[in-house]
Coordinates of C-alpha atoms in Angstrom, one line a residue:
M161 CA 16.8 46.6 -8.3
V162 CA 14.8 43.8 -9.5
E163 CA 13.0 41.7 -6.8
F164 CA 13.3 37.8 -7.0
F165 CA 10.8 35.3 -6.8
Q166 CA 11.6 31.6 -7.0
D167 CA 10.0 29.7 -9.8
P168 CA 8.2 26.8 -8.1
P169 CA 8.4 23.1 -9.3
R170 CA 6.2 22.2 -12.1
L171 CA 4.8 18.7 -13.1
G172 CA 4.6 17.6 -16.8
N173 CA 2.7 14.9 -18.2
Q174 CA 3.4 11.9 -15.4
F175 CA 3.2 9.2 -18.0
L176 CA 5.6 10.5 -20.5
D177 CA 8.0 12.0 -18.0
D178 CA 8.2 8.5 -16.0
R179 CA 10.9 6.5 -17.6
V180 CA 10.5 3.8 -15.2
L181 CA 6.8 3.2 -15.8
R182 CA 7.0 3.5 -19.6
S183 CA 9.9 1.1 -19.9
Y184 CA 8.2 -1.4 -17.7
V185 CA 4.8 -1.4 -19.4
R186 CA 6.6 -1.6 -22.8
R187 CA 8.3 -4.6 -21.7
T188 CA 5.7 -6.4 -19.8
L189 CA 2.8 -5.9 -22.3
P190 CA 2.8 -7.5 -25.7
A191 CA 2.7 -4.9 -28.6
G192 CA -0.9 -5.1 -29.1
A193 CA -1.7 -4.7 -25.6
F194 CA 0.6 -1.7 -25.2
G195 CA -0.9 -0.1 -28.2
D196 CA -4.2 -0.5 -26.8
V197 CA -3.4 1.0 -23.3
E198 CA -0.8 3.6 -24.1
P199 CA -3.4 6.4 -25.3
G200 CA -5.3 6.3 -22.0
L201 CA -2.1 6.1 -19.9
R202 CA -0.8 9.1 -21.7
R203 CA -4.2 10.9 -21.2
L204 CA -4.4 10.2 -17.5
G205 CA -0.8 11.2 -17.1
A206 CA -1.7 14.6 -18.5
R207 CA -4.7 14.7 -16.0
A208 CA -2.7 13.8 -13.1
A209 CA -0.7 17.3 -13.5
T210 CA -3.6 19.3 -14.5
D211 CA -7.4 19.0 -13.6
L212 CA -6.9 16.1 -11.0
L213 CA -4.2 18.0 -9.1
A214 CA -6.5 21.0 -9.0
L215 CA -9.3 18.8 -7.6
A216 CA -7.1 17.1 -4.9
D217 CA -5.6 20.4 -3.7
A218 CA -9.4 21.8 -3.5
A219 CA -10.3 18.6 -1.6
E220 CA -7.5 19.2 0.9
Q221 CA -8.6 22.7 1.7
Q222 CA -12.2 21.5 2.5
P223 CA -11.7 18.3 4.8
P224 CA -14.8 16.3 5.7
R225 CA -17.3 17.5 8.4
H226 CA -19.5 15.3 10.6
V227 CA -23.0 16.8 11.3
P228 CA -24.5 14.7 14.0
Y229 CA -27.9 16.4 14.2
D230 CA -30.2 18.4 11.8
A231 CA -31.7 21.9 12.8
W232 CA -34.6 20.2 14.7
G233 CA -32.4 17.7 16.9
R234 CA -32.8 14.4 14.7
R235 CA -29.9 12.4 14.8
V236 CA -28.6 12.3 11.2
D237 CA -24.8 11.7 11.3
R238 CA -24.1 13.3 7.9
I239 CA -20.7 13.6 6.8
E240 CA -20.1 16.4 4.2
T241 CA -17.4 16.0 1.8
A242 CA -16.1 18.6 -0.7
D243 CA -17.3 18.9 -4.0
A244 CA -13.9 18.0 -5.3
W245 CA -13.8 14.9 -3.2
R246 CA -17.0 13.8 -5.1
A247 CA -15.5 14.6 -8.4
L248 CA -12.5 12.5 -7.7
D249 CA -15.1 9.8 -7.4
R250 CA -16.4 10.5 -10.7
V251 CA -13.1 10.5 -12.3
A252 CA -12.2 7.0 -10.8
A253 CA -15.2 5.6 -12.2
E254 CA -14.6 6.9 -15.8
E255 CA -11.0 6.3 -15.7
G256 CA -11.6 2.6 -14.7
I257 CA -9.4 2.8 -11.7
V258 CA -11.0 -0.4 -10.3
A259 CA -12.9 -1.6 -13.4
T260 CA -10.0 -2.4 -15.6
A261 CA -8.8 -5.1 -13.4
Y262 CA -12.1 -6.9 -13.9
E263 CA -12.2 -6.3 -17.5
R264 CA -10.3 -9.2 -18.4
A265 CA -11.6 -10.1 -22.0
A266 CA -8.9 -8.4 -23.8
H267 CA -5.8 -8.7 -21.7
G268 CA -6.4 -11.4 -19.2
A269 CA -4.0 -11.7 -16.4
L270 CA -2.2 -8.4 -17.8
S271 CA -5.5 -6.5 -16.8
R272 CA -4.2 -6.1 -13.4
V273 CA -1.0 -4.7 -14.6
H274 CA -2.8 -2.1 -16.7
Q275 CA -5.1 -1.4 -13.7
L276 CA -2.1 -0.8 -11.3
A277 CA -0.5 1.6 -13.9
R278 CA -3.7 3.6 -13.8
L279 CA -3.8 3.7 -10.2
Y280 CA -0.1 4.7 -10.0
L281 CA -0.9 7.8 -12.1
Y282 CA -4.1 8.5 -10.3
H283 CA -3.0 8.2 -6.5
P284 CA -0.7 11.3 -6.2
S285 CA -3.4 13.6 -7.7
S286 CA -6.3 12.0 -5.8
A287 CA -6.0 13.6 -2.1
I288 CA -5.9 9.6 -1.3
Y289 CA -9.2 8.8 -2.9
S290 CA -7.1 5.8 -3.8
C291 CA -7.9 4.6 -0.1
P292 CA -11.5 3.9 -0.8
L293 CA -10.9 2.5 -4.2
A294 CA -8.4 -0.1 -2.6
M295 CA -11.1 -1.5 -0.5
T296 CA -13.6 -1.3 -3.4
D297 CA -11.2 -3.3 -5.3
G298 CA -10.8 -5.8 -2.4
A299 CA -14.5 -6.0 -1.7
A300 CA -15.2 -6.8 -5.5
R301 CA -12.5 -9.6 -5.4
A302 CA -13.9 -11.1 -2.1
I303 CA -17.6 -11.2 -3.5
E304 CA -16.2 -12.6 -6.9
R305 CA -14.6 -15.4 -5.0
H306 CA -17.0 -15.9 -1.9
G307 CA -20.2 -14.4 -3.0
G308 CA -21.8 -17.4 -4.3
V309 CA -25.2 -17.1 -6.0
D310 CA -26.5 -14.3 -3.8
A311 CA -28.2 -11.7 -6.1
R312 CA -27.6 -8.9 -3.7
L313 CA -24.0 -9.6 -3.6
R314 CA -23.8 -10.1 -7.4
D315 CA -25.6 -6.6 -7.7
A316 CA -23.0 -5.1 -5.7
F317 CA -20.2 -6.5 -7.5
D318 CA -21.8 -4.8 -10.7
H319 CA -21.6 -1.4 -8.8
L320 CA -18.2 -1.9 -7.3
T321 CA -16.5 -2.5 -10.8
S322 CA -18.7 -0.2 -13.0
R323 CA -17.3 2.6 -15.1
D324 CA -20.5 4.6 -14.8
P325 CA -20.4 7.5 -12.1
A326 CA -23.9 7.3 -11.5
S327 CA -23.9 3.7 -10.6
F328 CA -20.4 3.4 -9.2
W329 CA -20.1 2.3 -5.5
T330 CA -17.1 2.4 -3.1
A331 CA -16.6 0.2 -0.2
G332 CA -15.1 0.4 3.2
Q333 CA -13.5 -2.3 5.2
W334 CA -14.3 -2.3 9.1
M335 CA -11.8 -4.5 11.0
T336 CA -10.2 -2.2 13.7
E337 CA -11.7 -2.2 17.0
R338 CA -10.6 -0.8 20.4
T339 CA -10.0 -4.4 21.6
G340 CA -8.1 -5.6 18.8
G341 CA -6.2 -3.4 16.3
S342 CA -4.0 -5.6 14.0
D343 CA -5.1 -8.5 16.4
V344 CA -8.5 -9.2 14.9
S345 CA -8.7 -12.2 17.2
G346 CA -9.9 -9.4 19.5
T347 CA -13.0 -8.6 17.5
S348 CA -16.0 -8.0 19.9
T349 CA -18.5 -7.2 17.1
V350 CA -21.4 -9.6 17.5
A351 CA -23.7 -10.8 14.5
R352 CA -27.3 -12.0 15.5
T353 CA -29.4 -13.7 12.9
A354 CA -32.3 -11.8 11.4
G355 CA -34.1 -14.9 10.7
G356 CA -35.4 -16.1 7.2
G357 CA -32.5 -18.4 6.5
N358 CA -31.2 -16.1 3.8
G359 CA -27.9 -15.1 5.4
D360 CA -29.4 -12.0 7.0
Y361 CA -27.9 -10.9 10.3
R362 CA -27.8 -7.7 12.7
L363 CA -24.6 -6.4 13.9
F364 CA -23.7 -4.9 17.2
G365 CA -20.5 -3.4 18.2
T366 CA -18.0 -0.4 17.7
K367 CA -15.5 0.1 15.1
W368 CA -12.7 2.4 16.1
F369 CA -11.4 3.2 12.7
T370 CA -13.1 3.1 9.3
S371 CA -11.9 4.7 6.4
A372 CA -14.0 5.8 3.5
T373 CA -16.9 6.0 5.8
T374 CA -19.0 8.0 3.0
S375 CA -18.9 4.7 0.9
Q376 CA -22.1 3.0 0.0
V377 CA -21.2 -0.4 1.2
A378 CA -18.4 -2.0 3.6
M379 CA -17.1 -5.4 4.2
T380 CA -16.3 -6.3 8.1
L381 CA -15.7 -9.1 10.6
A382 CA -18.1 -10.3 13.5
R383 CA -18.6 -13.1 15.7
I384 CA -21.8 -15.0 15.1
E385 CA -23.7 -15.1 18.5
G386 CA -23.1 -18.5 20.0
D387 CA -20.1 -19.5 18.0
S388 CA -17.9 -21.1 20.6
A389 CA -14.8 -21.1 18.1
P390 CA -11.9 -19.2 20.0
G391 CA -10.0 -16.2 18.8
S392 CA -10.2 -15.5 15.0
A393 CA -11.5 -19.0 14.1
G394 CA -15.0 -18.1 15.0
L395 CA -15.0 -14.7 13.1
S396 CA -17.3 -14.5 9.9
L397 CA -17.1 -12.0 7.1
F398 CA -20.1 -9.8 6.4
Y399 CA -21.3 -7.3 3.7
V400 CA -23.1 -4.2 4.9
Q401 CA -25.0 -1.6 2.9
L402 CA -24.8 1.5 4.8
R403 CA -28.0 3.4 3.7
D404 CA -31.5 2.6 3.2
E405 CA -33.4 3.7 0.0
A406 CA -34.1 7.1 1.7
G407 CA -30.2 7.5 2.1
D408 CA -30.4 7.3 6.1
L409 CA -27.7 5.3 7.8
Q410 CA -29.0 1.8 8.7
R411 CA -28.7 1.8 12.5
I412 CA -25.1 3.1 12.5
C413 CA -23.9 5.9 14.8
V414 CA -21.1 8.0 13.8
N415 CA -19.4 8.8 16.9
R416 CA -16.6 11.0 15.6
L417 CA -14.3 11.8 12.7
K418 CA -10.7 11.2 13.2
D419 CA -8.3 14.2 13.4
K420 CA -5.3 12.5 11.5
L421 CA -1.6 13.6 10.8
G422 CA -2.3 13.4 7.0
T423 CA -5.0 12.1 4.6
R424 CA -7.0 15.0 5.6
A425 CA -9.5 14.9 2.7
L426 CA -10.4 11.4 3.4
P427 CA -13.3 10.8 6.1
T428 CA -12.3 8.4 8.7
A429 CA -14.9 7.7 11.5
E430 CA -15.6 5.7 14.6
L431 CA -18.8 4.0 14.3
T432 CA -21.2 2.2 16.4
L433 CA -23.3 -0.7 15.0
E434 CA -26.6 -0.8 16.8
G435 CA -28.5 -3.9 14.9
T436 CA -27.0 -2.9 11.4
P437 CA -28.3 -5.2 8.7
A438 CA -25.8 -7.3 7.1
I439 CA -25.3 -10.2 4.8
L440 CA -23.1 -13.2 5.4
V441 CA -20.4 -13.8 2.8
G442 CA -19.2 -17.3 2.0
G443 CA -20.8 -19.2 5.0
S444 CA -20.0 -18.8 8.7
G445 CA -16.6 -19.1 10.1
H446 CA -13.0 -18.5 8.4
G447 CA -13.8 -14.9 8.2
V448 CA -10.1 -13.9 8.3
R449 CA -9.3 -16.3 5.6
K450 CA -11.9 -14.7 3.5
I451 CA -11.0 -11.1 4.3
A452 CA -7.4 -12.1 3.3
T453 CA -8.8 -11.7 -0.2
I454 CA -9.4 -8.2 0.4
L455 CA -6.1 -7.6 2.5
N456 CA -3.9 -9.0 -0.5
I457 CA -5.5 -6.3 -2.8
T458 CA -5.3 -3.4 -0.2
R459 CA -1.7 -4.3 0.8
L460 CA -0.7 -4.2 -3.0
Y461 CA -2.7 -0.9 -3.4
N462 CA -0.6 0.4 -0.5
A463 CA 2.7 -0.5 -2.0
V464 CA 1.6 1.2 -5.5
C465 CA 0.5 4.3 -3.8
A466 CA 4.0 4.2 -1.9
V467 CA 5.8 3.8 -5.1
A468 CA 3.6 6.7 -6.8
G469 CA 4.3 8.9 -3.8
M470 CA 8.0 8.4 -4.1
R471 CA 7.7 9.1 -7.7
R472 CA 5.6 12.4 -7.3
A473 CA 8.2 13.5 -4.7
L474 CA 11.2 12.6 -7.0
A475 CA 9.4 14.5 -9.9
L476 CA 8.9 17.8 -8.1
A477 CA 12.5 17.7 -6.5
T478 CA 14.2 16.9 -9.9
D479 CA 12.3 19.6 -11.5
F480 CA 13.1 22.1 -8.8
A481 CA 16.8 21.4 -9.2
T482 CA 16.7 22.8 -12.7
R483 CA 15.0 26.1 -11.3
R484 CA 16.8 26.7 -8.2
V485 CA 20.2 28.5 -8.5
A486 CA 22.8 28.3 -5.7
F487 CA 26.2 29.2 -5.4
G488 CA 26.3 30.2 -9.0
R489 CA 24.6 27.3 -10.7
P490 CA 21.4 25.2 -10.6
L491 CA 21.1 22.5 -8.0
A492 CA 21.0 19.9 -10.6
A493 CA 24.7 21.0 -11.5
H494 CA 26.1 20.4 -8.1
P495 CA 27.4 16.9 -7.9
L496 CA 26.3 16.2 -4.4
H497 CA 22.7 17.2 -5.0
A498 CA 22.5 15.3 -8.3
E499 CA 23.8 12.0 -6.4
T500 CA 21.2 12.6 -3.7
L501 CA 18.4 12.7 -6.4
A502 CA 19.9 9.7 -8.3
A503 CA 19.8 7.7 -5.0
M504 CA 16.2 8.5 -4.6
A505 CA 15.6 7.5 -8.2
V506 CA 17.2 4.1 -7.7
E507 CA 15.0 3.5 -4.6
H508 CA 12.1 4.3 -6.6
A509 CA 12.9 2.1 -9.4
G510 CA 13.6 -0.8 -7.1
A511 CA 10.3 -0.4 -5.1
F512 CA 8.4 0.0 -8.5
H513 CA 9.7 -3.4 -10.0
L514 CA 9.1 -5.2 -6.9
T515 CA 5.4 -4.0 -6.5
F516 CA 4.4 -4.3 -9.9
H517 CA 5.8 -7.9 -10.2
V518 CA 3.4 -8.6 -7.2
G519 CA 0.7 -7.3 -9.4
E520 CA 1.8 -9.6 -12.2
L521 CA 1.6 -12.6 -9.8
L522 CA -1.9 -11.3 -8.6
G523 CA -3.2 -11.0 -12.2
K524 CA -2.3 -14.5 -12.9
E525 CA -3.9 -15.8 -9.8
E526 CA -6.9 -13.9 -10.6
V527 CA -7.5 -15.9 -13.8
G528 CA -6.1 -19.2 -12.8
E529 CA -3.0 -19.1 -14.5
A530 CA -0.5 -18.9 -11.6
S531 CA 1.8 -21.8 -11.0
D532 CA 2.1 -23.4 -7.6
D533 CA 5.2 -21.7 -7.1
E534 CA 3.9 -18.5 -8.2
L535 CA 1.1 -18.8 -5.7
L536 CA 3.9 -19.3 -3.0
L537 CA 5.8 -16.0 -4.2
L538 CA 2.4 -14.1 -4.1
R539 CA 1.8 -15.0 -0.6
L540 CA 5.2 -14.3 0.6
L541 CA 5.9 -11.0 -1.5
T542 CA 2.6 -9.3 -0.8
P543 CA 3.7 -8.4 2.7
V544 CA 7.1 -8.0 1.7
A545 CA 6.5 -5.6 -1.0
K546 CA 3.9 -3.5 1.5
L547 CA 6.2 -3.4 4.4
Y548 CA 9.3 -2.4 2.4
T549 CA 7.6 0.2 0.2
G550 CA 5.8 1.6 3.3
K551 CA 9.0 2.3 5.1
Q552 CA 11.0 3.7 1.9
V553 CA 8.4 6.0 0.9
V554 CA 8.6 7.9 4.1
A555 CA 12.4 8.1 3.6
V556 CA 12.4 9.2 -0.1
T557 CA 9.8 11.9 0.7
S558 CA 11.5 13.1 3.5
E559 CA 14.8 13.4 1.5
A560 CA 12.6 15.1 -1.2
L561 CA 11.6 17.9 1.3
E562 CA 15.1 18.5 2.4
A563 CA 15.9 19.0 -1.4
F564 CA 13.7 22.1 -1.2
G565 CA 15.3 23.7 1.7
G566 CA 13.0 25.8 3.9
A567 CA 10.4 25.7 1.1
G568 CA 9.8 22.0 1.9
Y569 CA 8.7 22.8 5.4
I570 CA 6.1 25.5 4.2
E571 CA 2.6 24.2 4.2
D572 CA 1.2 26.5 1.4
T573 CA 3.9 24.9 -0.9
G574 CA 1.9 21.6 -0.6
L575 CA 5.2 19.8 0.0
P576 CA 4.7 18.9 3.6
R577 CA 1.4 17.0 2.7
L578 CA 3.5 14.6 0.7
L579 CA 5.3 13.5 4.0
R580 CA 2.1 13.6 6.0
D581 CA 0.2 11.4 3.6
A582 CA 3.3 9.1 3.1
Q583 CA 3.4 8.3 6.9
V584 CA 0.1 6.4 6.8
L585 CA 1.4 3.9 4.2
S586 CA 3.7 2.1 6.9
I587 CA 0.7 2.0 9.2
W588 CA -2.3 1.1 7.2
E589 CA -3.0 -2.5 6.4
G590 CA -0.5 -3.7 8.9
T591 CA 2.7 -2.1 10.4
T592 CA 6.0 -3.0 9.5
N593 CA 6.5 -5.5 12.4
V594 CA 3.1 -7.1 12.0
L595 CA 3.7 -7.6 8.4
S596 CA 7.3 -9.0 9.1
L597 CA 5.7 -11.8 11.3
D598 CA 3.4 -12.5 8.4
V599 CA 6.3 -13.1 6.2
L600 CA 7.5 -15.6 8.8
R601 CA 4.1 -17.3 8.7
A602 CA 4.5 -17.4 4.7
V603 CA 7.8 -19.0 5.0
G604 CA 6.6 -21.3 7.7
K605 CA 3.6 -22.8 6.1
G606 CA 4.9 -23.7 2.5
D607 CA 8.1 -24.1 0.4
A608 CA 8.1 -20.3 -0.2
L609 CA 11.9 -19.9 0.5
R610 CA 12.6 -22.6 -2.1
A611 CA 10.4 -20.9 -4.9
F612 CA 12.1 -17.5 -3.8
A613 CA 15.5 -18.8 -4.4
E614 CA 14.5 -20.7 -7.8
A615 CA 13.0 -17.4 -9.0
V616 CA 16.2 -15.3 -8.0
T617 CA 18.4 -17.9 -9.6
R618 CA 16.4 -18.2 -12.8
R619 CA 16.7 -14.6 -13.3
L620 CA 20.3 -14.4 -12.7
D621 CA 21.1 -17.4 -14.9
A622 CA 19.3 -15.7 -17.8
L623 CA 21.4 -12.4 -18.1
A624 CA 23.4 -11.6 -21.2
H625 CA 24.8 -8.2 -20.5
P626 CA 28.4 -8.6 -19.3
A627 CA 28.1 -6.0 -16.6
L628 CA 24.8 -7.3 -15.2
R629 CA 26.3 -10.8 -15.2
A630 CA 29.1 -9.4 -13.1
A631 CA 26.7 -8.3 -10.5
A632 CA 24.8 -11.5 -10.3
P633 CA 27.2 -13.0 -7.8
R634 CA 26.4 -10.5 -5.1
V635 CA 22.8 -11.2 -5.5
A636 CA 23.3 -14.8 -5.4
D637 CA 25.4 -14.6 -2.2
A638 CA 22.7 -12.6 -0.5
G639 CA 20.2 -15.4 -1.4
R640 CA 22.5 -17.9 0.0
R641 CA 22.9 -16.0 3.3
I642 CA 19.1 -15.7 3.6
A643 CA 18.7 -19.4 3.3
E644 CA 21.4 -20.1 5.9
Y645 CA 20.0 -17.5 8.2
A646 CA 16.4 -19.0 7.8
A647 CA 17.7 -22.6 8.6
R648 CA 19.8 -21.3 11.5
V649 CA 17.0 -19.6 13.4
A650 CA 14.2 -22.2 12.1
S651 CA 13.9 -24.0 15.6
D652 CA 14.2 -20.7 17.7
G653 CA 10.8 -18.6 17.4
E654 CA 12.0 -15.6 19.4
R655 CA 15.0 -15.6 17.5
Q656 CA 12.9 -15.7 14.4
Q657 CA 10.7 -12.7 15.6
A658 CA 13.6 -10.6 16.7
G659 CA 15.1 -10.7 13.2
A660 CA 11.8 -10.7 11.3
R661 CA 12.3 -7.0 10.1
A662 CA 15.8 -7.4 8.9
F663 CA 14.8 -10.7 7.3
A664 CA 11.9 -9.4 5.3
F665 CA 14.1 -6.5 4.3
A666 CA 16.5 -8.8 3.0
L667 CA 13.9 -10.8 0.9
A668 CA 12.8 -7.5 -0.5
R669 CA 16.2 -5.9 -1.6
T670 CA 17.5 -9.5 -3.0
Y671 CA 14.4 -10.2 -5.0
T672 CA 14.3 -6.5 -6.2
A673 CA 17.9 -6.8 -7.3
A674 CA 17.1 -9.9 -9.5
L675 CA 13.9 -7.9 -11.0
L676 CA 16.1 -4.8 -11.8
L677 CA 18.8 -7.0 -13.4
E678 CA 16.2 -8.8 -15.6
H679 CA 14.7 -5.7 -16.6
A680 CA 18.1 -3.9 -17.3
D681 CA 19.2 -6.8 -19.5
W682 CA 15.8 -6.3 -21.7
A683 CA 16.5 -2.6 -21.8
A684 CA 20.0 -2.9 -22.9
R685 CA 18.9 -4.8 -25.9
H686 CA 16.6 -2.0 -26.8
D687 CA 19.4 0.6 -26.4
D688 CA 18.1 1.9 -22.9
T689 CA 21.1 2.1 -20.6
A690 CA 19.4 3.9 -17.8
P691 CA 18.1 0.8 -16.1
T692 CA 21.4 -0.9 -16.2
T693 CA 22.9 2.0 -14.1
A694 CA 19.9 1.6 -11.5
A695 CA 20.4 -2.1 -11.3
L696 CA 23.9 -2.0 -10.6
R697 CA 23.6 0.7 -7.9
W698 CA 21.0 -1.4 -6.3
C699 CA 23.2 -4.5 -6.3
A700 CA 26.2 -2.5 -4.9
Q701 CA 24.4 -2.2 -1.5
D702 CA 24.3 -4.9 1.3
L703 CA 21.3 -6.6 0.1
A704 CA 20.9 -8.9 3.2
P705 CA 22.3 -7.3 6.5
L706 CA 20.7 -10.0 8.7
V707 CA 20.7 -10.2 12.5
A708 CA 24.0 -12.0 13.7
D709 CA 24.5 -15.2 15.5
S710 CA 24.6 -13.3 18.8
D711 CA 21.2 -11.9 18.4
A712 CA 19.9 -13.8 21.4
E713 CA 22.3 -11.7 23.5
H714 CA 21.7 -8.6 21.4
R715 CA 18.0 -9.0 22.2
A716 CA 18.2 -9.3 25.8
A717 CA 20.5 -6.4 25.9
S718 CA 17.9 -4.4 24.0
S719 CA 15.4 -5.2 26.6
A720 CA 17.8 -4.1 29.3
L721 CA 18.4 -0.8 27.5
L722 CA 14.8 0.0 27.1
Y723 CA 13.2 -1.5 30.2
G724 CA 16.0 -2.3 32.9
T725 CA 15.3 -5.9 32.7
S726 CA 17.4 -8.8 31.2
G727 CA 14.6 -10.1 28.9
S728 CA 16.4 -13.5 28.8
E729 CA 16.9 -15.8 31.8
G730 CA 20.7 -16.9 32.3
H731 CA 22.2 -13.4 31.1
G732 CA 20.6 -11.3 34.1
A733 CA 24.0 -10.2 35.6
R734 CA 25.8 -9.4 32.3
L735 CA 23.1 -7.8 30.7
S736 CA 22.2 -5.8 33.8
A737 CA 25.7 -4.5 33.6
V738 CA 25.2 -3.8 29.8
G739 CA 22.1 -2.0 30.6
S740 CA 23.7 0.4 33.1
R741 CA 26.6 1.2 30.9
L742 CA 24.3 2.2 28.0
S743 CA 21.6 4.0 29.7
G744 CA 22.7 5.1 33.3
P745 CA 20.6 5.4 36.4
G746 CA 17.0 6.6 35.6
E747 CA 17.4 6.9 31.9
W748 CA 15.7 4.8 29.1
T749 CA 14.0 2.6 31.7
G750 CA 10.3 3.3 30.6

């Protein structure tokens, strides 16, 4: 008897095998620009399946370690990382994962599209080294916008955007504290002037969660001592260089490394700042507004990494389906399994186009080419893309693991890591609920919904392919329902908040539908029908399942279900009865 061993999934060139990426880049970049960037993307796609993948696996096998003291009892707070982790840093510099976005001479606003394509290929084989790169990119942009003429900050910008591994720096972003979390108005870190009048300060406080703690620099928020402005209005943005010329931490105590569900190769620490030297960036006050420059980029990175994670899970599951034989034929030949993979592929395609469209808008903003409406869309769609892709990558990755059966649950296949690492993407840089409320702020502060509606309508009106034009009314109807819902709840803040998540998801699905139809229309003229199939499947779903008119009663019933209280005066007796019917005595009462 011949003993059977299952052939594992294999990765090919991750650029050549990715129809969605190749089609998008070919459409978006002019022919000359595509010719410039395609060889590098092809090379990075090969590396993602070979040497980078090996480095990521090695980094995961040797997670970071905190060494608080040396052999003689001296406090050193050294964080030791794997050789492979440091090699991934060198690759990031050489491949220009950050630098490409700032090398605008050749391709202008499209430099950001090229850079995000490189990030998309790099991330799934980086052991999440994309995290420090996100904050590095954000710090570089913040310094570019707010750094002024301070030579120290300009020097830092050159390091952060370097392609030379010997001079490349990464940056951390220190916002989260025990008192605040997502609510940065609770920031308790204090900045005391160091004198000299050159923007030098000393920082005192504890940062509860700091990613990329082995980076050379960090951007952080603190309240200048004596600033009486309440809440976040009194916060300022600071630049910190972590180590002195001898390589020792500058009055920074590492309390501990965090033991996380995933992202295990990434050093994440809790720090206490004990008079840490810092430089004020962009003058005092309005620190949240300035750090939003960083957040816009890190949230876009988050979305790109989510889409890239979907793609890696799909690539592995699709290849495995051709290798695994069950019930007499390969999994790929079973209609239900093929349908499951196709649904995952459509979700990936939609998330990809939404995310990269936001990248296009960011690129235009960075070079001063964005119209007023495009700026409104950038403000609105950045949190929309982040929150939507952050949720969907978990769903798609979970489905991919299920497609492997029991092997998807076995650690040494490497597959569970995909799901563990995906889960951070709905949490980092704002949870789904936090960002849904941010979407409401974007809608409330400007004319964003008008710009949204006109952008969708413009794409629908331009469609030429008959099948795609036939799908347009569904998208237009979703847009109309979104506008009607927004008007209906405009005067009721609680109703807005209760429906904010569904509202944000409706914006994501509807705008994505218009983008997929637009791309499919182009692809059909170039003899590529696969995008048409994806677009039509996307548009067949309910694009805008919004909270119903009775949501106030529903919300109060939810409160009764969870907490045993009405949550809304005037409905107490009825909701108490609803709560008792739904939960029963002693159940679901918190």
